[in-house]
Coordinates of C-alpha atoms and ligand atoms in Angstrom, one line a residue:
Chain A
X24 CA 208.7 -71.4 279.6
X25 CA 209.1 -71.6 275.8
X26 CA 210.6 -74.6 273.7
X27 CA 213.5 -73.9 271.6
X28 CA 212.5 -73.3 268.0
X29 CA 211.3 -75.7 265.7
X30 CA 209.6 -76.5 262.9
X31 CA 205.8 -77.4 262.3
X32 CA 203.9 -79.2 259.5
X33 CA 200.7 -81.3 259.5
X34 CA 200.5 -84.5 258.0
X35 CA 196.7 -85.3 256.4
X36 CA 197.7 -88.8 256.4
X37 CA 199.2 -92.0 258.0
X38 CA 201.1 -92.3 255.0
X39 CA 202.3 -88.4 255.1
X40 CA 203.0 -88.6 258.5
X41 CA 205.5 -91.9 257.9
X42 CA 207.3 -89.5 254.7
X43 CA 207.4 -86.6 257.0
X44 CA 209.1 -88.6 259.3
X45 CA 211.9 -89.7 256.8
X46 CA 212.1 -86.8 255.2
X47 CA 213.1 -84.7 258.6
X48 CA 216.6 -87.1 259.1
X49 CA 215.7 -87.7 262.6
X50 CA 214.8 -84.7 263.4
X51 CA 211.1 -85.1 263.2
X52 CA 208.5 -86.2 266.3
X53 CA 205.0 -86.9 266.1
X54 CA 202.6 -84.6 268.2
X55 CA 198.8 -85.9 268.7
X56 CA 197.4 -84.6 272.1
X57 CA 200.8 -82.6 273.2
X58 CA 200.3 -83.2 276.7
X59 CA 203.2 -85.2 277.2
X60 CA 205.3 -83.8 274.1
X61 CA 204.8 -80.1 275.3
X62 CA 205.3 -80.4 278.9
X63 CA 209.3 -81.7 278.3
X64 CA 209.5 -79.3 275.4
X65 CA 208.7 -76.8 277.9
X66 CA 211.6 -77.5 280.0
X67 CA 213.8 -78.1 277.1
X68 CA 213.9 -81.9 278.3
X69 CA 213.7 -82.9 274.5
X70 CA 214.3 -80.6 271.3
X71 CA 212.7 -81.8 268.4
X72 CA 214.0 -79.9 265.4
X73 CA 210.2 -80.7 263.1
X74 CA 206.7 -81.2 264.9
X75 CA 204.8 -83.4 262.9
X76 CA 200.8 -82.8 264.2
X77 CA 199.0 -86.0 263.5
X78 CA 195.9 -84.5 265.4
X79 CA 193.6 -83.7 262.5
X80 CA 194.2 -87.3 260.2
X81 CA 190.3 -88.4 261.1
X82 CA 190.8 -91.9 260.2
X83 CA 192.4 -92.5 263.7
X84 CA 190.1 -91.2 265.9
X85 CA 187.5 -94.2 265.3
X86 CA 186.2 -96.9 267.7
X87 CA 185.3 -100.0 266.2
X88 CA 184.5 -103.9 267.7
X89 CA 186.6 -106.0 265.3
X90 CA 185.7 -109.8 266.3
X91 CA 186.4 -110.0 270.0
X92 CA 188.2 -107.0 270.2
X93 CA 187.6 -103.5 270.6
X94 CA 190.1 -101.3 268.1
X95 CA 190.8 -97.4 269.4
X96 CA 191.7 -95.3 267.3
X97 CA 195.1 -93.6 268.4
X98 CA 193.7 -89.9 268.4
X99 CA 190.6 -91.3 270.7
X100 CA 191.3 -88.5 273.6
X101 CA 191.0 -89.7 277.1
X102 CA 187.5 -87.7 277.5
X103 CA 186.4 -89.2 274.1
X104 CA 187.2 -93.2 275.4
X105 CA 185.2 -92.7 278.9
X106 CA 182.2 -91.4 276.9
X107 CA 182.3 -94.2 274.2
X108 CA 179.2 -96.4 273.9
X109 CA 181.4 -99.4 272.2
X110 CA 183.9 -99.0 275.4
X111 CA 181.7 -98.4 277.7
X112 CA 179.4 -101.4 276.7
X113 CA 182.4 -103.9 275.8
X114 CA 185.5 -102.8 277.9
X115 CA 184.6 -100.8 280.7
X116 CA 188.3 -101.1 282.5
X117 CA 188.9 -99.1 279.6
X118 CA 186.7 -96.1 280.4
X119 CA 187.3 -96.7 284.4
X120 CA 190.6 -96.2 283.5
X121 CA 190.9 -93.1 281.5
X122 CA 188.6 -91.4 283.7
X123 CA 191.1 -91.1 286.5
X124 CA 194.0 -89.9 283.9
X125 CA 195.0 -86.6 284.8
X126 CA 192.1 -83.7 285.1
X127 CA 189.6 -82.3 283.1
X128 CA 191.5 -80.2 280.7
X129 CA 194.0 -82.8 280.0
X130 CA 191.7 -85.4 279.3
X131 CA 190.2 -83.2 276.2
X132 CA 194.1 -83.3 274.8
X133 CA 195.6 -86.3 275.8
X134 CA 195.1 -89.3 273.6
X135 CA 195.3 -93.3 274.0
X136 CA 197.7 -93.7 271.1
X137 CA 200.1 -90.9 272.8
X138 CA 199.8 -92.1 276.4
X139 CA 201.0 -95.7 274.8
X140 CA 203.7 -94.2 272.8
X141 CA 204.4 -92.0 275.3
X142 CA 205.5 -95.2 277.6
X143 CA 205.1 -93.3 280.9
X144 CA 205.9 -95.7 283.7
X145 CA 203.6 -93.4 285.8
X146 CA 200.8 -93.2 283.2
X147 CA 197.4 -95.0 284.2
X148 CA 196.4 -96.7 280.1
X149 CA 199.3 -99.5 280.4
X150 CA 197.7 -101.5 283.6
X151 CA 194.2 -101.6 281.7
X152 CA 196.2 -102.2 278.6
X153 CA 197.8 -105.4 280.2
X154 CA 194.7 -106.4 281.5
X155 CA 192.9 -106.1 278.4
X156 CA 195.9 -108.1 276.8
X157 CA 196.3 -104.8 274.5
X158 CA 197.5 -104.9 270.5
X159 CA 199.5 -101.4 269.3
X160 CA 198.8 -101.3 265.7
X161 CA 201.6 -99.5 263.8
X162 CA 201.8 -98.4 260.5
X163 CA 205.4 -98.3 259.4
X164 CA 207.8 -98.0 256.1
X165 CA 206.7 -101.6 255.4
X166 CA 203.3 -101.8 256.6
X167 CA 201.2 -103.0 259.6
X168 CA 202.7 -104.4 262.7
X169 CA 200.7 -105.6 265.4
X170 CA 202.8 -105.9 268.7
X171 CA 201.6 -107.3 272.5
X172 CA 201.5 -104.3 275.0
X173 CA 204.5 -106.6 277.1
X174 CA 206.5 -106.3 273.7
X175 CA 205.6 -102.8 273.1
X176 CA 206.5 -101.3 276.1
X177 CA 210.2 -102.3 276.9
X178 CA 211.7 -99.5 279.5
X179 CA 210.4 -96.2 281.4
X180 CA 210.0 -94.3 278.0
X181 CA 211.2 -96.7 275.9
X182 CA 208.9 -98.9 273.2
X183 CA 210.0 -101.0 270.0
X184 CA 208.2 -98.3 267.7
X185 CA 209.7 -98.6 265.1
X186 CA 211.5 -95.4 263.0
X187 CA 209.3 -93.5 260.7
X188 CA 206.4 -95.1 262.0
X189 CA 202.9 -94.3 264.2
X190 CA 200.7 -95.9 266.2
X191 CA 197.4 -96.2 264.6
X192 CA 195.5 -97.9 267.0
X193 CA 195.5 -99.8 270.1
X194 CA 193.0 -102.8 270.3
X195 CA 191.6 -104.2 273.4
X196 CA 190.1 -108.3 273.9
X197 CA 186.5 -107.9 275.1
X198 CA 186.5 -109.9 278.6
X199 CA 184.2 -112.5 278.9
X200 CA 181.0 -111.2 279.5
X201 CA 180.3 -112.7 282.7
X202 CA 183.4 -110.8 284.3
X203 CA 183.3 -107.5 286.8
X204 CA 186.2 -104.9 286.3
X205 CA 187.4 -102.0 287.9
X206 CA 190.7 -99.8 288.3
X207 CA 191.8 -98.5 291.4
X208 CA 194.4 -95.5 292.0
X209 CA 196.6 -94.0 294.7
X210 CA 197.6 -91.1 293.0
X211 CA 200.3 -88.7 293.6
X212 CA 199.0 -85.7 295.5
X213 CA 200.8 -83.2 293.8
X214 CA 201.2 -84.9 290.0
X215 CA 197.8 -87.1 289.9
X216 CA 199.7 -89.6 288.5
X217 CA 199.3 -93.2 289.9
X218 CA 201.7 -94.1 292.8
X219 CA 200.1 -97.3 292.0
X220 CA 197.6 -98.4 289.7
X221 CA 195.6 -101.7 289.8
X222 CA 193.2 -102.7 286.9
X223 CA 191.2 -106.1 287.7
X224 CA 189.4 -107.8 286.1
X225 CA 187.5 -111.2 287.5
X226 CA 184.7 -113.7 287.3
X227 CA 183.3 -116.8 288.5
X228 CA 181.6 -119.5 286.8
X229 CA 178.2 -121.1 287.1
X230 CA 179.9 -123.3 289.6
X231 CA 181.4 -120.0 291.7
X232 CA 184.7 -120.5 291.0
X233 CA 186.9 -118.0 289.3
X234 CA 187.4 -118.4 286.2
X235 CA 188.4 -115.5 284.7
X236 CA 191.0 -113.1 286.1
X237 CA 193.4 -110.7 284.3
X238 CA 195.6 -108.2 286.8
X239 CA 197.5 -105.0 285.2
X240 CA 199.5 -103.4 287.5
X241 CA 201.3 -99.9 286.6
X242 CA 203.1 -96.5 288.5
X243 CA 204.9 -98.8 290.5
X244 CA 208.2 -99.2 288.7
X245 CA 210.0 -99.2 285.8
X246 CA 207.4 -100.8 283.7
X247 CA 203.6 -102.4 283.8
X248 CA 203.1 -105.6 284.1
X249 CA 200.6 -108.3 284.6
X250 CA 200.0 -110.2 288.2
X251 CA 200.1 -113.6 286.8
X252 CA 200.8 -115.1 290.3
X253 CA 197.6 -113.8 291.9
X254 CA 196.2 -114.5 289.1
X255 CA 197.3 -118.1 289.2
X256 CA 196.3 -118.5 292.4
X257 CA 192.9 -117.1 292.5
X258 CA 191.7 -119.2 288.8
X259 CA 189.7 -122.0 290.2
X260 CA 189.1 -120.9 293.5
X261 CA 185.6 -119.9 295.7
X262 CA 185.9 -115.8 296.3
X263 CA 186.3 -115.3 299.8
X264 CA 188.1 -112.3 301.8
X265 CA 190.6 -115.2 302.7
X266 CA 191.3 -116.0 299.0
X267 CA 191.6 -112.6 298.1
X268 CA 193.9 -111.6 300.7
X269 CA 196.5 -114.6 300.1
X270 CA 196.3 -114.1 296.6
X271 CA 197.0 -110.5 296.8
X272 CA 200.2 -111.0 298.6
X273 CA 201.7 -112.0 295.7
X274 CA 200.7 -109.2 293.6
X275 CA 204.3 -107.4 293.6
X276 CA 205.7 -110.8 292.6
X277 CA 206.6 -110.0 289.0
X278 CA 207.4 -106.1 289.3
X279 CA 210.3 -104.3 289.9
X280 CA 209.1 -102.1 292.9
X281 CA 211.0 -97.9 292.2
X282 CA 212.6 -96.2 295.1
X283 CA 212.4 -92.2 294.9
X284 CA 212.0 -89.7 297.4
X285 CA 208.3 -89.7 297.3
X286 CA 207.7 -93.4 298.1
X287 CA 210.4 -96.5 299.1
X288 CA 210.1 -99.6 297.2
X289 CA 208.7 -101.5 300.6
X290 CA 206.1 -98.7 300.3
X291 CA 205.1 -99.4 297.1
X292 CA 205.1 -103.3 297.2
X293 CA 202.2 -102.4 300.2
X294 CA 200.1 -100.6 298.2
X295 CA 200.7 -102.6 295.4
X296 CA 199.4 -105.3 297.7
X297 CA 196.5 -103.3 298.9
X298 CA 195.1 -101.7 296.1
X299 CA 195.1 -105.3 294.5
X300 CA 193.1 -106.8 297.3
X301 CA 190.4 -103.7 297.4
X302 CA 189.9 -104.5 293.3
X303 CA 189.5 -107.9 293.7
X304 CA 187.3 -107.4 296.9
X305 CA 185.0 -104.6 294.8
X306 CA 184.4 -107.0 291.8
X307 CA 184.1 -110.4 294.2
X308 CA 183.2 -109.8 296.9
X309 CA 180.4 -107.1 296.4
X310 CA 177.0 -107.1 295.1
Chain B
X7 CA 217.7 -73.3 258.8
X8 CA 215.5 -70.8 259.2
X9 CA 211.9 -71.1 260.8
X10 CA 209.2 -69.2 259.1
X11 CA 206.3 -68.3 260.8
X12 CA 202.9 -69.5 260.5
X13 CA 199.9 -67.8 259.7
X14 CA 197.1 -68.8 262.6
X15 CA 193.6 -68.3 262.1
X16 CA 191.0 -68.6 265.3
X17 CA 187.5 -67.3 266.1
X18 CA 188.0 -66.0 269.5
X19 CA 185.0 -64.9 271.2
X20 CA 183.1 -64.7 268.0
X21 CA 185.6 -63.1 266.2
X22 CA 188.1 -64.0 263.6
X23 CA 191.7 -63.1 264.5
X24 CA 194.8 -63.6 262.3
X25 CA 198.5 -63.3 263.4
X26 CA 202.1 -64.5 262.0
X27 CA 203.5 -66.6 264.8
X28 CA 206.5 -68.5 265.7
X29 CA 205.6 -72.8 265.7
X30 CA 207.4 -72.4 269.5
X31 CA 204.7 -69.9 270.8
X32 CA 202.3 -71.1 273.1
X33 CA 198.4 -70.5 272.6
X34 CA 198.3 -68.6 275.6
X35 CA 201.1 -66.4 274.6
X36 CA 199.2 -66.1 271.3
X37 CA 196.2 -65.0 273.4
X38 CA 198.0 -62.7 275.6
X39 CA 200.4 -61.1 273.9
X40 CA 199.4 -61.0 270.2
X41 CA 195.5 -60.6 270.8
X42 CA 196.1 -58.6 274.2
X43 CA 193.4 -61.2 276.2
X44 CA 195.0 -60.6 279.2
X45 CA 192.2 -62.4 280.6
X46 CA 194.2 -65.8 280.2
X47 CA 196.6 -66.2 283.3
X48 CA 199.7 -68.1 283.5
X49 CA 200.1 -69.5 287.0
X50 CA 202.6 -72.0 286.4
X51 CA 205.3 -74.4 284.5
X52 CA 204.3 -77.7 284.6
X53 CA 200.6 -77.7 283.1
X54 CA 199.4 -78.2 287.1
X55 CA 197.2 -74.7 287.7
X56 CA 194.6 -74.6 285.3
X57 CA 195.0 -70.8 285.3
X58 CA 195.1 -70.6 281.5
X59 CA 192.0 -72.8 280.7
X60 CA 190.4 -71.8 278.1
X61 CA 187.2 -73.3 275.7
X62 CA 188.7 -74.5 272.5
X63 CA 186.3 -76.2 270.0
X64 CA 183.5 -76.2 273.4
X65 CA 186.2 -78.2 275.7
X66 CA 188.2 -77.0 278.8
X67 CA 191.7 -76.9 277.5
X68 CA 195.0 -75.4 279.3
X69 CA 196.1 -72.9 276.8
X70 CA 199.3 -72.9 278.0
X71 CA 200.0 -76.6 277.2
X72 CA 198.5 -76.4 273.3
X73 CA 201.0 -74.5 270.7
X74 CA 199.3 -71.6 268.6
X75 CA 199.6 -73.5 266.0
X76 CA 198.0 -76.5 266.8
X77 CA 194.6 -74.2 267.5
X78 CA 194.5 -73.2 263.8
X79 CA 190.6 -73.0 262.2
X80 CA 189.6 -73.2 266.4
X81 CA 186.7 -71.8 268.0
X82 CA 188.3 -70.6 271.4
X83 CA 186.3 -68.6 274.2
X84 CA 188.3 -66.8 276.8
X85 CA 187.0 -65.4 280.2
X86 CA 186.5 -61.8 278.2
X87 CA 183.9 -63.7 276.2
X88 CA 181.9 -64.7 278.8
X89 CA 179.7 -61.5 280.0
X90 CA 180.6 -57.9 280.5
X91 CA 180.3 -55.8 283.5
X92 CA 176.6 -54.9 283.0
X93 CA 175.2 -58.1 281.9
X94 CA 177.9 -60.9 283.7
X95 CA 177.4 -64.2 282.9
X96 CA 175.6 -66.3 285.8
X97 CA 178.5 -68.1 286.5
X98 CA 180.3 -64.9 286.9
X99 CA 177.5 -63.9 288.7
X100 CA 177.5 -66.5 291.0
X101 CA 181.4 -66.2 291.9
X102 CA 180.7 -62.5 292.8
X103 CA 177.7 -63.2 295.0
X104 CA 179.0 -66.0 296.2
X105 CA 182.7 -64.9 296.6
X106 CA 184.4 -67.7 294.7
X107 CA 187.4 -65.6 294.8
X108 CA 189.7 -63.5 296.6
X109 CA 193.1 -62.6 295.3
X110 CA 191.3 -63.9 291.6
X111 CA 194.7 -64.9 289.8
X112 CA 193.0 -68.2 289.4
X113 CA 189.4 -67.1 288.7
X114 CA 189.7 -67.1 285.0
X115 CA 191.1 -70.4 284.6
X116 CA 188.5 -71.8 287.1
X117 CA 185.4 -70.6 285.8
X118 CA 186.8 -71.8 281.8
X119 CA 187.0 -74.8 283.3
X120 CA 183.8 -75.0 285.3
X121 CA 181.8 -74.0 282.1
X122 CA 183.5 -77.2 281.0
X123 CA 182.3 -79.4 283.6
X124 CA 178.4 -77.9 283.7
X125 CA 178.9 -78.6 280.0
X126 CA 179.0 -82.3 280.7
X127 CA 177.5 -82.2 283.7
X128 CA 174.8 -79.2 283.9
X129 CA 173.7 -80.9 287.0
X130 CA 176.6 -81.8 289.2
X131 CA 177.1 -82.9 292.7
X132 CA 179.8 -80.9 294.8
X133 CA 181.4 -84.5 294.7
X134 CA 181.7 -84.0 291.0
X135 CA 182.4 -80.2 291.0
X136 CA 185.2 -80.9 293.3
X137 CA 186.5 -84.0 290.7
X138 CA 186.0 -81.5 288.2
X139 CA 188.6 -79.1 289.8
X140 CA 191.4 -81.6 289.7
X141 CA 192.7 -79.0 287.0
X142 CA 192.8 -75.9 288.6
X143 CA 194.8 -74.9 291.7
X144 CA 193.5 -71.9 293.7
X145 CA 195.8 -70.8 296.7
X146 CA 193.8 -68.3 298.4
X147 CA 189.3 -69.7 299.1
X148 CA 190.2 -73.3 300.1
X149 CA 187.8 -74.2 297.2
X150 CA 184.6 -74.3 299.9
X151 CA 182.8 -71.6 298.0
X152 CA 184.4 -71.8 294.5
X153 CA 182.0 -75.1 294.8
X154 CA 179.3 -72.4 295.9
X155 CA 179.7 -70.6 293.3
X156 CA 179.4 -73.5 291.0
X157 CA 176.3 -74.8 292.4
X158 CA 175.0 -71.4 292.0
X159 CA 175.6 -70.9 288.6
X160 CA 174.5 -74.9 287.5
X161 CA 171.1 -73.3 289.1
X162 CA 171.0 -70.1 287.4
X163 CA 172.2 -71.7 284.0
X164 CA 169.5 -74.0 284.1
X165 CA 166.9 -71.6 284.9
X166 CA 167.9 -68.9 282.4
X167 CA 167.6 -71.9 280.0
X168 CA 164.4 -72.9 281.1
X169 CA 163.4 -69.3 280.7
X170 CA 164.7 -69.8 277.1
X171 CA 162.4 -72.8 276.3
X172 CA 159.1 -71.3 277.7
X173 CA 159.6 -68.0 275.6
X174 CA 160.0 -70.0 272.7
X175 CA 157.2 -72.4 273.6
X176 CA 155.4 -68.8 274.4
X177 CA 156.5 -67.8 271.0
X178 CA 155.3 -70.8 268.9
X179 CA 152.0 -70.8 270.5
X180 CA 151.5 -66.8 269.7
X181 CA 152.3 -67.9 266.3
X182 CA 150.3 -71.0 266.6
X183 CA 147.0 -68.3 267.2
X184 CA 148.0 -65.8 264.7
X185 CA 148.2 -68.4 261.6
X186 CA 145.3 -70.1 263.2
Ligands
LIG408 C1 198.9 -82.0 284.0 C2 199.0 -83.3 283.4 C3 198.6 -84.4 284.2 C4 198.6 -85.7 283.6 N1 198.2 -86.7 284.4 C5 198.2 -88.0 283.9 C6 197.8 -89.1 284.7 O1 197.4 -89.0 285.8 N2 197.9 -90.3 284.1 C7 198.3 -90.5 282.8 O2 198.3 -91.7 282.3 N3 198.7 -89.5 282.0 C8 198.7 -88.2 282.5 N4 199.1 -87.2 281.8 C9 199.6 -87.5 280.4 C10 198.5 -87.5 279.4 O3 197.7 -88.6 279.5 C11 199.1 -87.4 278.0 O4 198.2 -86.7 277.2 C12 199.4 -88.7 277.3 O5 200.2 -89.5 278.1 C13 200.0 -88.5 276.0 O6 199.1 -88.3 275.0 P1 199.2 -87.1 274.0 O7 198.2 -87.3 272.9 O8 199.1 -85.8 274.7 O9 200.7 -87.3 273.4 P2 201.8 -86.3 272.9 O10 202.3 -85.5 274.0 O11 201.4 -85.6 271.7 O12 202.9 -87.4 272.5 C14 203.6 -88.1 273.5 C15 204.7 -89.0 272.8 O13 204.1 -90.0 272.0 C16 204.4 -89.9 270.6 N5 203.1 -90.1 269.9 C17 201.9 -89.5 270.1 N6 201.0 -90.1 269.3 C18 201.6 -91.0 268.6 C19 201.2 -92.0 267.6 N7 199.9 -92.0 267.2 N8 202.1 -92.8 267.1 C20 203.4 -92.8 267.5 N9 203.9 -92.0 268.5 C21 203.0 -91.1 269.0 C22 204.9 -88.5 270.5 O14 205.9 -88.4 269.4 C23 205.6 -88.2 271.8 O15 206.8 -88.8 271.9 C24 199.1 -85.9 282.3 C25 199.5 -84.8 281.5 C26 199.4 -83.5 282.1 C27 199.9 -82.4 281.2
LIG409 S1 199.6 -72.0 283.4 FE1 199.5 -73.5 284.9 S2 198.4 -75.0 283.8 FE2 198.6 -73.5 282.3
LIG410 S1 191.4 -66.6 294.4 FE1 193.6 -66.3 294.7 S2 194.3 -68.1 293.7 FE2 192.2 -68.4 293.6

């Protein structure tokens, strides 16, 4: 399978790769990582006429703490994040996450900015992301935008970039430190993308109530989102398996469950509900 | 408008190789068609079968998925730069002794991507062998002694590098006594 012809030039810099941009009238995409790009280029799904490879502009590969955040560099590759000391140490979920993206081989390619930018509604990043209460950086025509993840991220594929810009980071808050996380998958068989994709965060309090819990939910539909019902209902409550399991009913409340061959949306709200209640029971409930 | 091609630079199993190419053509295209590493296989569309996985830079990569162009001033090792029939490399080794593979469409891709994984992992658990084969798709050994193989090889590996540290320790003390 080869992509119809086009053009290819690097850009050394953010500030290159905005000019490219405007100088290729609309024409011109951004390529980091390619393992989204390449795979619809491949099958002529899309047909850029001028590749612009941001993959080799250094500056963007950094990971930094920045006050209570943690600030990844767009070209961190998936591999790079779930070995990074300052991820590891601060946002775990983070590293959990990107683990379970894809395989091996893809993980040395793919990046965090592209797999944001990218918008997948199948992709694993956006549930930590909305857990983490994620920040895209963008560098644009008239400077730095920060945008919430929820803003970001509008549609399957579809973000409020916008044109002749790039992502130059995503930053992540640093949970509490008292809080447990993890993120659970049901992945396709064939694809190893998430069917569903549950990133939890919790904690209790010296008292032993919750009082921390953030719940990203992604795969599932149209769009990520963030459990704010179970969450609601869990925040000043004693763990228990009975706690856990009411709360977790809710947690297809606000998403839009997808119906497809592979899975109805009934399906889906089920494992939605499932996967939610084994994350919360990993993080409360064991030792 | 017409598309020039680009020059593309690579060290490919320790040697430097330059060829004109099309931004379009694929890096294992590049391999196998311009540099005649037939090695490389293609086993599928969608990025799924890990039989093009190559080293790029020292990481598993599916050369397929990866434009020539994008591998410009790269380090790249294919399968042909692993061993050679008299002196096979012990994870080649270990897939013959072990028979990691049968029709061996897939072999190439697999044992890129092992070499990958022992990287990381020199030490690995068939848990974590089997994790790391998310990326490679074999229809025909059901994977039971590709994992063999691998655990072979981890052991071999680490005992040819063993090997390597007491010769040099051996080394350093002969010197030690000859300066002494
Ligand atoms: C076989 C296979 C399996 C996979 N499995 C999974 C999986 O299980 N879970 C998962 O989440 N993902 C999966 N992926 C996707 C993978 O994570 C991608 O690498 C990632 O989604 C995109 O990152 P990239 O750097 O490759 O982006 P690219 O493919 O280079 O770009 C993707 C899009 O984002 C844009 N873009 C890239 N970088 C920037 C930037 N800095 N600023 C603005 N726009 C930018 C590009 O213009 C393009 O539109 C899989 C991919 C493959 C090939
Ligand atoms: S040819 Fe199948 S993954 Fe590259
Ligand atoms: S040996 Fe035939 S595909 Fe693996």
């Amino acid at each position: 399978m080869i992509p119809v012809k086009f053009d290819y030039i690097h850009a050394e810099s953010v500030e290159q790769a905005i000019r490219l941009q405007q100088e290729s009238n609309g024409e011109g995409k951004l390529i980091a990582g390619g393992h989204s790009l390449l795979p619809l280029m491949k099958f002529r799904l899309t047909e850029p006429g001028v590749l612009i490879d941001i993959s080799r502009i250094s500056q963007l590969k950094e990971v930094r703490k920045e006050g209570d955040r943690i600030v990844v560099g767009a070209l961190t590759t998936h591999h790079a994040a779930s070995n990074d000391p300052v991820i590891k140490e601060h946002i775990p979920l983070l590293a959990d996450t990107v683990r379970q993206i894809g395989d091996l081989q893809v993980r040395n390619r793919g990046t965090i900015g592209g797999n944001i930018a990218h918008a997948d509604p199948a992709a694993d990043l956006p549930a930590a992301a909305f857990a983490l209460d994620a920040q895209v950086i963008i560098q644009g025509e008239d400077g730095e935008e920060t945008m919430p993840v929820d803003q970001f991220i509008v549609g399957p594929l579809i973000t409020m970039m916008p044109e002749n810009s790039i992502v130059t980071a995503v930053s992540f808050a640093i949970p509490p430190r008292h809080t447990r996380s993890v993120y659970l998958k049901y992945f396709h068989p064939a694809s190893g993308y998430p069917v569903v994709g549950v990133a939890a965060i919790a904690g209790v309090d010296e008292s032993g109530v919750i009082d921390f819990v953030r719940i990203g939910i992604t795969g599932v539909g149209d769009i990520a989102y963030r459990a704010e019902s179970v969450e609601q209902t869990l925040l000043g409550q004693t763990p228990s398996e009975a706690m856990i399991q009411e709360a977790s009913r809710l947690a297809a409340e606000e998403g839009e469950m997808g119906n497809d061959f592979f899975t109805s949306s009934e399906y889906r709200e089920h494992l939605c509900k499932v996967y939610t209640e084994r994350a919360l029971r990993s993080i409360l409930l064991a030792n | 408008m017409a598309i020039e091609d680009r020059e593309v630079t690579v060290v490919v199993n320790g040697q430097e190789r330059s060829a004109a190419v099309e931004p379009r053509k694929l890096l294992v295209h590049y391999l196998r068609d311009d540099l005649g590493l037939t090695g490389t296989h293609i086993g599928c569309d969608t990025s799924q079968c890990g039989a093009c996985s190559i080293m790029v830079n020292g990481e598993a990569v599916k050369s397929c998925t990866m434009l020539a162009v994008q591998a410009e001033g790269s380090e790249i090792t294919t399968v042909e730069g692993l061993g050679s029939i008299e002196h096979l490399h012990p994870m080649q080794q270990s897939f013959w002794e072990e028979h990691g593979l049968q029709c061996g469409y897939c072999t190439p891709g697999v044992i890129m991507a092992m070499l990958g994984l022992l990287k990381e992992n020199p030490n690995p658990s068939e848990e974590e062998i089997r994790e790391g084969m998310e990326g490679v798709i074999c229809r025909c050994t059901g994977y039971q002694f590709i994992v063999s193989a691998v655990q072979k090889a981890a052991k071999l590996m680490a005992e040819a590098e063993e090997q390597k540290e007491e010769t040099l320790v051996a080394n350093l003390v002969r010197e030690g006594t000859h300066n002494g």
